Amino acid sequence: MPETLTVTDNRTGKQYELQISDGTINASDLRQIKTSKDDFGILSFDPAFSNTASCRSAITYLDGEKGILRYRGYPIEQLAEHSTFLEVAYLLVHGELPTKVRLNTWINNITHHTMLHEKGKKLMEGFHHNAHPMGMFVSTVGALSTFYPDAKKIDDPETRMLQVYRLIGKAPTIASYTYRNSLGLPYVYPDNSLSYTGNFLNMMYRMAEPRYEPDTILERALDVLFILHADHEQNCSTNAMRSIGSSNADPYVSCAGAAAALYGPLHGGANEAVLRMLNDIGSVKKVPNYIKKVKNGEMRLMGFGHRVYKNYDPRAKIIKQTAHQVFEVTGKNPLIDIALELERIALEDDYFVDRKLYPNVDFYSGIIYEALEFPTDIFTVLFAIPRTSGWVAQWLEMVTDPDTRIARPRQIFTGPEKRDFVSLEDRV
Ligand code: CMC
């Protein structure tokens, strides 16, 4: 079977044979389709990249119709059950699961880059007490670029890896300081003897005790949530990371841009929006009325729907199970009943069934975060911490890909034709 596509241009009657590889055509091949020598050639129009592969990637595989998610070939369910977040971060970055020795070295390297420069701390202290944690996170991650000018050497593999350690290592430190800042509490230095999530909880919640001992069930639950959020192929924030990085900007400013993209309520900001929605609904009996409003187009059901998943998001399934484990320690979060009722009604309703709208990763995560006593406005930061590992893995893949060129989409120009300048006095 020939791997080609024959296109007939009905404007000219000419035929073109376009190569198909990996199930795609090269969009630049369309440029040969012209009506005259001066014609620019055909462009494809895809404003949200809905049907455009922007890169080749070997990191995350996603089949939205079947509800499949794999990191480097490993099903997300197996990783959530058997792995740890730092091991998964190694897998994303290096492509293979580590041996014991490699894992220890990796953990050691990350752990020894958890401290934030004292001037970084000062920078964070400058934020107002009610600054949104994501605004602080984005700014501080971007500011790391000024502390580590060596990061500009993006062609040097050793330097690149150093920034990877720093970004994964410092993300929880910055995240916890956004919280401490909002309460006016002193910042807590990292405790390198704790696990990645154990140390994060330490930096969030330690008060006067000499040593913080995280609850092992909650520490593991958070680790599972971090595994589930670590990467999700070419989503809005990852696309921002790659797009900014394609200009050879350093990974800190690229990561700050990615985090800014995550902040929006249609992306990582949805977990915060879900919690606000559940609180607004307030009780199970008010759910049908809320669904009616969603169907009338008055609002969206936050935490539902996905550009790629047209099936139950496999991450949401795992999070739902994790919620029950957490509640055994923390007591049940009553919002879970409202969420379950929303899900039950939505999954039976034609509006949601026809549009293939299912719960996504953000639908249940906020309920767990709240049970763990994280304030609502830090939820998206909790998404950004693990996603940092995905962003850096994607960035490493991008900078070493020979196909990478600066991201530079085209446009369909809809403005006026050439016209002559009119002086201020003559304008009406
Ligand atoms: N509630 C109600 N209707 C919805 C929803 C929703 N959450 N999501 C999509 N629809 C409807 C939408 O109105 C449209 O209906 P119609 O065909 O009648 O106009 C149809 O479903 C298709 O929607 P779309 O906006 O074209 O879909 P999209 O692929 O552009 O948007 C989305 C994907 C995630 C932005 C959207 O589903 C949404 O806004 N969901 C709520 C926000 C959310 O939970 N975001 C988190 C995504 S998962 C975490 C992450 O990876 O970022």
Short mmCIF file of C-alpha atoms and ligand atoms in Angstrom, two decimals:
data_model
loop_
_atom_site.label_atom_id
_atom_site.label_comp_id
_atom_site.label_asym_id
_atom_site.label_seq_id
_atom_site.Cartn_x
_atom_site.Cartn_y
_atom_site.Cartn_z
CA MET A 1 0.00 0.00 0.00
CA PRO A 2 1.58 3.31 -1.01
CA GLU A 3 2.09 5.66 1.95
CA THR A 4 0.91 8.69 0.02
CA LEU A 5 -2.08 10.97 -0.24
CA THR A 6 -3.28 12.17 -3.63
CA VAL A 7 -4.77 15.64 -3.55
CA THR A 8 -6.68 17.17 -6.45
CA ASP A 9 -6.81 20.96 -6.47
CA ASN A 10 -10.21 21.65 -8.05
CA ARG A 11 -9.18 25.25 -8.72
CA THR A 12 -6.55 24.14 -11.21
CA GLY A 13 -7.32 20.47 -11.80
CA LYS A 14 -3.74 19.61 -10.78
CA GLN A 15 -2.93 16.54 -8.70
CA TYR A 16 -0.29 16.28 -5.99
CA GLU A 17 1.09 13.26 -4.19
CA LEU A 18 1.90 13.95 -0.54
CA GLN A 19 4.02 11.58 1.54
CA ILE A 20 2.40 10.05 4.62
CA SER A 21 4.71 9.08 7.45
CA ASP A 22 3.64 8.09 10.96
CA GLY A 23 0.05 8.75 9.87
CA THR A 24 0.77 12.41 9.17
CA ILE A 25 1.43 14.61 6.19
CA ASN A 26 4.06 17.30 6.39
CA ALA A 27 2.13 20.59 6.45
CA SER A 28 4.91 22.24 4.41
CA ASP A 29 4.14 19.84 1.53
CA LEU A 30 0.85 21.71 1.08
CA ARG A 31 2.79 24.78 0.02
CA GLN A 32 3.40 23.34 -3.44
CA ILE A 33 -0.37 23.53 -4.07
CA LYS A 34 -0.70 26.88 -5.80
CA THR A 35 -3.02 28.57 -8.31
CA SER A 36 -0.16 30.58 -9.86
CA LYS A 37 3.57 31.08 -9.51
CA ASP A 38 3.04 34.05 -7.15
CA ASP A 39 0.54 32.23 -4.97
CA PHE A 40 1.97 31.53 -1.49
CA GLY A 41 0.58 27.98 -1.49
CA ILE A 42 -1.91 26.29 0.79
CA LEU A 43 -1.60 26.59 4.58
CA SER A 44 -3.42 24.46 7.12
CA PHE A 45 -5.58 26.32 9.65
CA ASP A 46 -5.54 24.85 13.16
CA PRO A 47 -5.72 27.59 15.79
CA ALA A 48 -5.80 25.25 18.81
CA PHE A 49 -3.49 22.59 17.27
CA SER A 50 -6.48 20.22 17.47
CA ASN A 51 -5.19 18.09 14.62
CA THR A 52 -1.58 19.13 14.31
CA ALA A 53 1.40 17.18 15.62
CA SER A 54 3.88 19.85 16.72
CA CYS A 55 6.74 17.45 17.46
CA ARG A 56 7.86 13.85 17.70
CA SER A 57 7.92 12.69 21.30
CA ALA A 58 8.80 9.42 23.01
CA ILE A 59 7.70 10.49 26.49
CA THR A 60 3.95 10.14 27.03
CA TYR A 61 1.43 8.08 25.09
CA LEU A 62 -2.22 9.00 25.32
CA ASP A 63 -5.22 7.40 23.63
CA GLY A 64 -8.13 9.66 24.51
CA GLU A 65 -10.79 7.42 22.95
CA LYS A 66 -9.73 4.39 24.96
CA GLY A 67 -8.70 6.28 28.11
CA ILE A 68 -5.06 5.09 27.98
CA LEU A 69 -2.13 6.99 29.49
CA ARG A 70 1.44 5.68 29.56
CA TYR A 71 4.75 7.27 30.49
CA ARG A 72 7.58 5.84 28.37
CA GLY A 73 5.36 2.80 27.71
CA TYR A 74 4.44 2.10 31.35
CA PRO A 75 0.68 2.26 32.11
CA ILE A 76 -0.17 5.06 34.54
CA GLU A 77 -2.08 2.56 36.73
CA GLN A 78 1.08 0.46 37.27
CA LEU A 79 3.24 3.49 37.99
CA ALA A 80 0.68 4.86 40.47
CA GLU A 81 0.60 1.51 42.25
CA HIS A 82 4.25 0.53 42.30
CA SER A 83 6.42 3.57 41.70
CA THR A 84 7.34 6.81 43.44
CA PHE A 85 7.20 10.32 42.07
CA LEU A 86 10.98 10.76 41.87
CA GLU A 87 11.38 7.41 40.13
CA VAL A 88 8.72 8.48 37.61
CA ALA A 89 10.48 11.83 37.13
CA TYR A 90 13.68 9.88 36.33
CA LEU A 91 11.72 7.74 33.86
CA LEU A 92 10.30 10.81 32.12
CA VAL A 93 13.67 12.55 31.92
CA HIS A 94 15.90 9.56 31.07
CA GLY A 95 13.48 7.27 29.23
CA GLU A 96 14.05 4.14 31.36
CA LEU A 97 13.30 3.11 34.92
CA PRO A 98 16.44 3.56 37.02
CA THR A 99 18.52 0.84 38.63
CA LYS A 100 18.83 1.11 42.43
CA VAL A 101 22.18 2.88 42.13
CA ARG A 102 20.92 5.34 39.50
CA LEU A 103 17.78 6.07 41.50
CA ASN A 104 19.82 6.83 44.63
CA THR A 105 22.11 9.15 42.70
CA TRP A 106 19.10 10.87 41.11
CA ILE A 107 17.35 11.34 44.47
CA ASN A 108 20.61 12.61 45.96
CA ASN A 109 21.03 15.13 43.14
CA ILE A 110 17.47 16.42 43.38
CA THR A 111 17.58 16.54 47.15
CA HIS A 112 20.76 18.60 47.09
CA HIS A 113 19.08 21.25 44.99
CA THR A 114 16.00 21.85 47.10
CA MET A 115 17.30 25.01 48.82
CA LEU A 116 16.18 28.35 47.45
CA HIS A 117 18.78 31.13 47.25
CA GLU A 118 18.29 33.49 50.22
CA LYS A 119 17.68 36.32 47.76
CA GLY A 120 14.98 34.17 46.14
CA LYS A 121 13.38 33.94 49.57
CA LYS A 122 13.63 37.73 49.89
CA LEU A 123 12.00 38.12 46.50
CA MET A 124 9.10 35.98 47.68
CA GLU A 125 8.78 37.97 50.90
CA GLY A 126 8.14 41.02 48.75
CA PHE A 127 4.78 39.67 47.60
CA HIS A 128 1.64 40.90 49.27
CA HIS A 129 0.14 38.49 51.82
CA ASN A 130 -2.84 37.81 49.53
CA ALA A 131 -0.80 37.33 46.34
CA HIS A 132 -2.09 34.34 44.39
CA PRO A 133 0.33 31.41 44.90
CA MET A 134 0.48 30.75 41.15
CA GLY A 135 1.54 34.34 40.47
CA MET A 136 4.30 33.91 43.06
CA PHE A 137 5.29 30.53 41.67
CA VAL A 138 5.49 31.77 38.07
CA SER A 139 7.52 34.83 39.09
CA THR A 140 9.96 32.99 41.33
CA VAL A 141 10.60 30.17 38.84
CA GLY A 142 11.28 32.84 36.20
CA ALA A 143 13.57 34.67 38.62
CA LEU A 144 15.73 31.52 39.01
CA SER A 145 17.05 32.44 35.58
CA THR A 146 18.82 35.41 37.17
CA PHE A 147 20.44 33.24 39.86
CA TYR A 148 21.71 30.64 37.40
CA PRO A 149 23.03 32.39 34.28
CA ASP A 150 24.83 29.13 33.37
CA ALA A 151 21.38 27.84 32.36
CA LYS A 152 21.77 29.70 29.08
CA LYS A 153 24.26 27.04 27.96
CA ILE A 154 21.49 24.88 26.64
CA ASP A 155 23.83 23.03 24.27
CA ASP A 156 25.82 21.54 27.14
CA PRO A 157 24.28 18.25 28.40
CA GLU A 158 25.81 18.53 31.89
CA THR A 159 24.58 22.07 32.37
CA ARG A 160 21.14 21.08 31.13
CA MET A 161 20.92 18.25 33.65
CA LEU A 162 21.98 20.59 36.47
CA GLN A 163 19.00 22.84 35.70
CA VAL A 164 16.74 19.77 35.67
CA TYR A 165 17.87 18.90 39.23
CA ARG A 166 17.38 22.48 40.31
CA LEU A 167 13.92 22.86 38.81
CA ILE A 168 12.55 19.56 40.15
CA GLY A 169 14.33 20.14 43.47
CA LYS A 170 13.19 23.72 44.05
CA ALA A 171 9.59 23.49 42.80
CA PRO A 172 8.24 22.21 46.17
CA THR A 173 10.32 24.73 48.10
CA ILE A 174 8.93 27.65 46.11
CA ALA A 175 5.42 26.17 46.32
CA SER A 176 5.53 25.84 50.11
CA TYR A 177 6.92 29.36 50.52
CA THR A 178 3.94 30.78 48.63
CA TYR A 179 1.78 29.27 51.37
CA ARG A 180 3.98 30.34 54.29
CA ASN A 181 4.12 33.85 52.86
CA SER A 182 0.33 34.11 52.74
CA LEU A 183 0.14 33.28 56.44
CA GLY A 184 3.15 35.35 57.47
CA LEU A 185 4.86 32.20 58.75
CA PRO A 186 8.65 31.77 58.64
CA TYR A 187 9.89 29.72 55.72
CA VAL A 188 10.95 26.17 56.58
CA TYR A 189 14.22 24.89 55.12
CA PRO A 190 14.11 21.55 53.29
CA ASP A 191 14.74 18.39 55.32
CA ASN A 192 16.83 16.19 53.06
CA SER A 193 16.19 13.06 55.12
CA LEU A 194 12.52 13.07 54.07
CA SER A 195 10.98 11.89 50.82
CA TYR A 196 10.12 14.41 48.09
CA THR A 197 6.48 14.70 49.22
CA GLY A 198 7.35 14.20 52.92
CA ASN A 199 9.72 17.15 52.70
CA PHE A 200 7.10 19.22 50.88
CA LEU A 201 4.62 18.59 53.70
CA ASN A 202 7.41 19.49 56.15
CA MET A 203 8.03 22.82 54.42
CA MET A 204 4.28 23.51 54.32
CA TYR A 205 3.25 22.58 57.82
CA ARG A 206 6.18 22.37 60.25
CA MET A 207 5.72 24.71 63.19
CA ALA A 208 7.76 24.58 66.43
CA GLU A 209 8.47 20.84 66.49
CA PRO A 210 12.17 19.95 66.08
CA ARG A 211 11.41 17.48 63.29
CA TYR A 212 8.32 17.10 61.13
CA GLU A 213 7.01 13.55 60.73
CA PRO A 214 4.63 13.27 57.77
CA ASP A 215 1.74 10.83 57.97
CA THR A 216 2.86 7.98 55.75
CA ILE A 217 -0.57 7.43 54.14
CA LEU A 218 -0.95 11.11 53.28
CA GLU A 219 2.65 11.33 52.07
CA ARG A 220 2.02 8.37 49.75
CA ALA A 221 -1.33 9.77 48.56
CA LEU A 222 0.38 13.00 47.58
CA ASP A 223 3.14 11.03 45.86
CA VAL A 224 0.48 9.19 43.80
CA LEU A 225 -1.13 12.51 42.87
CA PHE A 226 2.28 13.80 41.81
CA ILE A 227 2.83 10.70 39.63
CA LEU A 228 -0.55 11.25 37.93
CA HIS A 229 0.22 14.91 37.21
CA ALA A 230 3.82 14.45 36.06
CA ASP A 231 3.27 14.65 32.31
CA HIS A 232 0.46 14.73 29.79
CA GLU A 233 2.10 15.09 26.37
CA GLN A 234 1.45 18.21 24.28
CA ASN A 235 -1.00 20.10 26.47
CA CYS A 236 -1.24 23.90 26.70
CA SER A 237 1.56 24.36 29.28
CA THR A 238 3.91 21.82 27.70
CA ASN A 239 3.37 23.48 24.38
CA ALA A 240 4.31 26.79 26.03
CA MET A 241 7.47 25.19 27.50
CA ARG A 242 8.50 23.90 24.09
CA SER A 243 7.51 27.05 22.26
CA ILE A 244 9.45 29.39 24.57
CA GLY A 245 12.37 26.94 24.75
CA SER A 246 12.52 26.76 20.96
CA SER A 247 13.90 30.30 20.95
CA ASN A 248 16.83 28.93 23.04
CA ALA A 249 15.53 30.74 26.12
CA ASP A 250 16.81 29.13 29.33
CA PRO A 251 14.69 26.45 31.05
CA TYR A 252 13.69 28.69 33.99
CA VAL A 253 11.94 31.33 31.92
CA SER A 254 10.51 28.59 29.71
CA CYS A 255 9.19 26.81 32.80
CA ALA A 256 7.75 30.07 34.15
CA GLY A 257 5.88 30.46 30.85
CA ALA A 258 4.63 26.88 31.09
CA ALA A 259 3.45 27.48 34.66
CA ALA A 260 1.66 30.65 33.51
CA ALA A 261 -0.19 28.57 30.91
CA LEU A 262 -1.10 26.03 33.58
CA TYR A 263 -2.60 28.77 35.76
CA GLY A 264 -5.68 29.24 33.53
CA PRO A 265 -8.97 27.68 34.70
CA LEU A 266 -9.33 25.68 31.50
CA HIS A 267 -6.03 23.93 32.28
CA GLY A 268 -4.42 23.37 35.71
CA GLY A 269 -6.49 26.12 37.28
CA ALA A 270 -9.52 23.83 36.95
CA ASN A 271 -8.80 22.05 40.26
CA GLU A 272 -9.29 25.33 42.11
CA ALA A 273 -12.38 26.10 40.02
CA VAL A 274 -13.86 22.66 40.84
CA LEU A 275 -13.57 23.26 44.56
CA ARG A 276 -15.19 26.67 44.26
CA MET A 277 -17.95 25.11 42.16
CA LEU A 278 -18.59 22.32 44.70
CA ASN A 279 -18.74 24.87 47.52
CA ASP A 280 -21.10 27.05 45.47
CA ILE A 281 -23.42 24.10 44.86
CA GLY A 282 -23.30 23.45 48.60
CA SER A 283 -25.46 20.32 48.86
CA VAL A 284 -26.38 17.16 46.98
CA LYS A 285 -29.98 18.28 46.49
CA LYS A 286 -28.87 21.34 44.56
CA VAL A 287 -26.94 19.26 42.00
CA PRO A 288 -29.81 18.77 39.46
CA ASN A 289 -30.39 22.52 39.31
CA TYR A 290 -26.69 23.12 38.71
CA ILE A 291 -26.63 20.57 35.90
CA LYS A 292 -29.60 22.37 34.35
CA LYS A 293 -27.62 25.63 34.34
CA VAL A 294 -24.64 23.90 32.74
CA LYS A 295 -26.89 22.48 30.02
CA ASN A 296 -28.37 25.94 29.44
CA GLY A 297 -24.86 27.15 28.72
CA GLU A 298 -24.75 29.40 31.82
CA MET A 299 -21.57 27.76 33.09
CA ARG A 300 -19.27 24.82 32.53
CA LEU A 301 -19.06 21.80 34.75
CA MET A 302 -15.50 22.30 35.92
CA GLY A 303 -13.36 19.16 36.08
CA PHE A 304 -15.37 17.67 33.22
CA GLY A 305 -14.39 17.30 29.59
CA HIS A 306 -11.02 17.18 27.93
CA ARG A 307 -9.63 18.07 24.54
CA VAL A 308 -8.14 14.61 24.12
CA TYR A 309 -10.03 12.23 26.46
CA LYS A 310 -13.37 11.18 25.07
CA ASN A 311 -13.57 8.53 27.75
CA TYR A 312 -13.05 8.44 31.53
CA ASP A 313 -9.69 10.09 32.30
CA PRO A 314 -7.62 7.20 33.74
CA ARG A 315 -6.07 9.61 36.23
CA ALA A 316 -9.49 10.55 37.61
CA LYS A 317 -10.21 6.85 38.29
CA ILE A 318 -7.05 6.49 40.39
CA ILE A 319 -7.63 9.79 42.20
CA LYS A 320 -11.15 8.70 43.15
CA GLN A 321 -9.70 5.57 44.80
CA THR A 322 -6.95 7.59 46.49
CA ALA A 323 -9.57 9.96 47.93
CA HIS A 324 -11.06 7.14 49.98
CA GLN A 325 -7.63 6.17 51.38
CA VAL A 326 -7.02 9.78 52.39
CA PHE A 327 -10.43 10.09 54.04
CA GLU A 328 -9.59 7.12 56.29
CA VAL A 329 -6.94 9.34 57.88
CA THR A 330 -8.45 12.80 57.54
CA GLY A 331 -12.16 11.99 57.79
CA LYS A 332 -14.50 12.32 54.82
CA ASN A 333 -14.62 15.58 52.92
CA PRO A 334 -18.38 16.17 52.54
CA LEU A 335 -17.79 17.69 49.08
CA ILE A 336 -17.14 14.17 47.79
CA ASP A 337 -20.88 13.44 47.98
CA ILE A 338 -21.68 16.45 45.81
CA ALA A 339 -18.95 15.41 43.34
CA LEU A 340 -20.23 11.81 43.17
CA GLU A 341 -23.78 13.02 42.55
CA LEU A 342 -22.60 15.42 39.83
CA GLU A 343 -20.72 12.58 38.18
CA ARG A 344 -23.66 10.17 38.50
CA ILE A 345 -26.15 12.56 36.91
CA ALA A 346 -23.74 13.81 34.24
CA LEU A 347 -22.77 10.32 33.12
CA GLU A 348 -26.44 9.46 32.56
CA ASP A 349 -27.39 12.71 30.87
CA ASP A 350 -27.53 12.98 27.07
CA TYR A 351 -25.86 16.42 27.08
CA PHE A 352 -22.69 14.95 28.61
CA VAL A 353 -22.96 11.53 26.95
CA ASP A 354 -23.34 13.00 23.45
CA ARG A 355 -20.37 15.31 23.94
CA LYS A 356 -18.32 12.55 25.58
CA LEU A 357 -17.71 14.65 28.69
CA TYR A 358 -16.22 12.64 31.54
CA PRO A 359 -14.51 13.62 34.80
CA ASN A 360 -10.91 14.69 34.24
CA VAL A 361 -7.90 14.70 36.55
CA ASP A 362 -9.04 17.88 38.27
CA PHE A 363 -12.49 16.69 39.27
CA TYR A 364 -11.47 14.77 42.39
CA SER A 365 -7.96 16.08 43.10
CA GLY A 366 -9.17 19.27 44.82
CA ILE A 367 -11.29 17.26 47.26
CA ILE A 368 -8.17 15.37 48.36
CA TYR A 369 -6.10 18.54 48.55
CA GLU A 370 -8.74 20.11 50.75
CA ALA A 371 -8.79 17.05 53.01
CA LEU A 372 -5.00 17.44 53.28
CA GLU A 373 -5.69 21.02 54.43
CA PHE A 374 -4.18 22.74 51.44
CA PRO A 375 -5.87 26.09 50.84
CA THR A 376 -7.85 26.27 47.59
CA ASP A 377 -5.70 28.87 45.90
CA ILE A 378 -2.59 26.67 46.15
CA PHE A 379 -4.17 23.75 44.23
CA THR A 380 -2.74 24.73 40.87
CA VAL A 381 0.71 25.04 42.42
CA LEU A 382 0.27 21.42 43.58
CA PHE A 383 -0.23 20.54 39.91
CA ALA A 384 2.79 22.63 38.85
CA ILE A 385 5.25 20.85 41.20
CA PRO A 386 5.07 17.42 39.56
CA ARG A 387 4.38 18.83 36.09
CA THR A 388 7.78 20.53 36.31
CA SER A 389 9.31 17.07 35.75
CA GLY A 390 7.25 16.64 32.58
CA TRP A 391 8.10 20.13 31.36
CA VAL A 392 11.83 19.57 31.77
CA ALA A 393 11.65 16.12 30.14
CA GLN A 394 9.83 17.64 27.16
CA TRP A 395 12.29 20.55 27.06
CA LEU A 396 15.28 18.16 27.03
CA GLU A 397 13.69 16.18 24.23
CA MET A 398 12.99 19.37 22.29
CA VAL A 399 16.47 20.88 22.57
CA THR A 400 18.11 17.65 21.45
CA ASP A 401 15.70 17.01 18.56
CA PRO A 402 17.33 17.81 15.19
CA ASP A 403 13.86 18.78 13.85
CA THR A 404 13.53 21.63 16.37
CA ARG A 405 13.34 25.11 14.92
CA ILE A 406 11.98 28.23 16.56
CA ALA A 407 8.19 27.93 16.92
CA ARG A 408 6.67 30.30 14.44
CA PRO A 409 3.09 29.63 13.36
CA ARG A 410 1.53 31.29 10.33
CA GLN A 411 -1.69 33.31 10.27
CA ILE A 412 -4.58 34.07 7.99
CA PHE A 413 -4.39 37.84 7.69
CA THR A 414 -7.84 39.40 8.11
CA GLY A 415 -6.80 43.06 8.37
CA PRO A 416 -7.13 45.86 5.82
CA GLU A 417 -5.37 46.05 2.48
CA LYS A 418 -2.56 48.62 2.10
CA ARG A 419 -3.78 52.16 2.77
CA ASP A 420 -2.08 55.52 3.12
CA PHE A 421 -1.46 57.26 6.44
CA VAL A 422 -3.99 59.99 7.31
CA SER A 423 -2.69 62.87 9.42
CA LEU A 424 -4.39 63.50 12.77
CA GLU A 425 -6.13 66.72 11.58
CA ASP A 426 -7.72 64.93 8.63
CA ARG A 427 -9.16 61.97 10.53
CA VAL A 428 -12.89 61.84 11.18
N1 CMC B 1 -19.12 21.60 30.92
C1 CMC B 1 -20.14 21.75 30.04
N2 CMC B 1 -20.01 21.65 28.73
C2 CMC B 1 -18.78 21.38 28.26
C3 CMC B 1 -17.68 21.21 29.11
C4 CMC B 1 -17.88 21.32 30.49
N3 CMC B 1 -16.88 21.16 31.36
N4 CMC B 1 -16.57 20.96 28.37
C5 CMC B 1 -16.98 20.98 27.09
N5 CMC B 1 -18.31 21.23 27.03
C6 CMC B 1 -19.14 21.29 25.82
C7 CMC B 1 -18.92 22.59 25.07
O1 CMC B 1 -19.83 23.59 25.49
C8 CMC B 1 -19.15 22.14 23.65
O2 CMC B 1 -20.55 22.00 23.46
P1 CMC B 1 -21.22 22.45 22.07
O3 CMC B 1 -20.67 21.46 21.05
O4 CMC B 1 -22.68 22.33 22.29
O5 CMC B 1 -20.77 23.85 21.80
C9 CMC B 1 -18.56 20.74 23.61
O6 CMC B 1 -18.67 20.24 24.96
C10 CMC B 1 -17.11 20.70 23.16
O7 CMC B 1 -16.37 21.60 24.00
P2 CMC B 1 -15.06 22.39 23.56
O8 CMC B 1 -14.98 23.65 24.37
O9 CMC B 1 -15.04 22.52 22.08
O10 CMC B 1 -13.95 21.37 23.99
P3 CMC B 1 -12.41 21.69 24.09
O11 CMC B 1 -11.72 20.44 23.71
O12 CMC B 1 -12.06 22.92 23.36
O13 CMC B 1 -12.22 21.99 25.65
C11 CMC B 1 -11.77 21.77 27.93
C12 CMC B 1 -11.64 21.13 26.54
C13 CMC B 1 -11.01 20.92 28.94
C14 CMC B 1 -11.17 23.17 27.92
C15 CMC B 1 -13.28 21.83 28.31
O14 CMC B 1 -13.82 20.52 28.35
C16 CMC B 1 -13.53 22.56 29.62
O15 CMC B 1 -13.65 23.80 29.64
N6 CMC B 1 -13.60 21.79 30.77
C17 CMC B 1 -13.75 22.43 32.05
C18 CMC B 1 -12.39 22.89 32.53
C19 CMC B 1 -11.53 21.74 32.98
O16 CMC B 1 -11.97 20.88 33.72
N7 CMC B 1 -10.26 21.76 32.57
C20 CMC B 1 -9.27 20.78 32.98
C21 CMC B 1 -8.80 19.92 31.87
S1 CMC B 1 -7.89 18.48 32.48
C22 CMC B 1 -6.50 19.13 33.22
C23 CMC B 1 -5.51 19.55 32.24
O17 CMC B 1 -4.81 18.68 31.68
O18 CMC B 1 -5.39 20.75 32.05
#
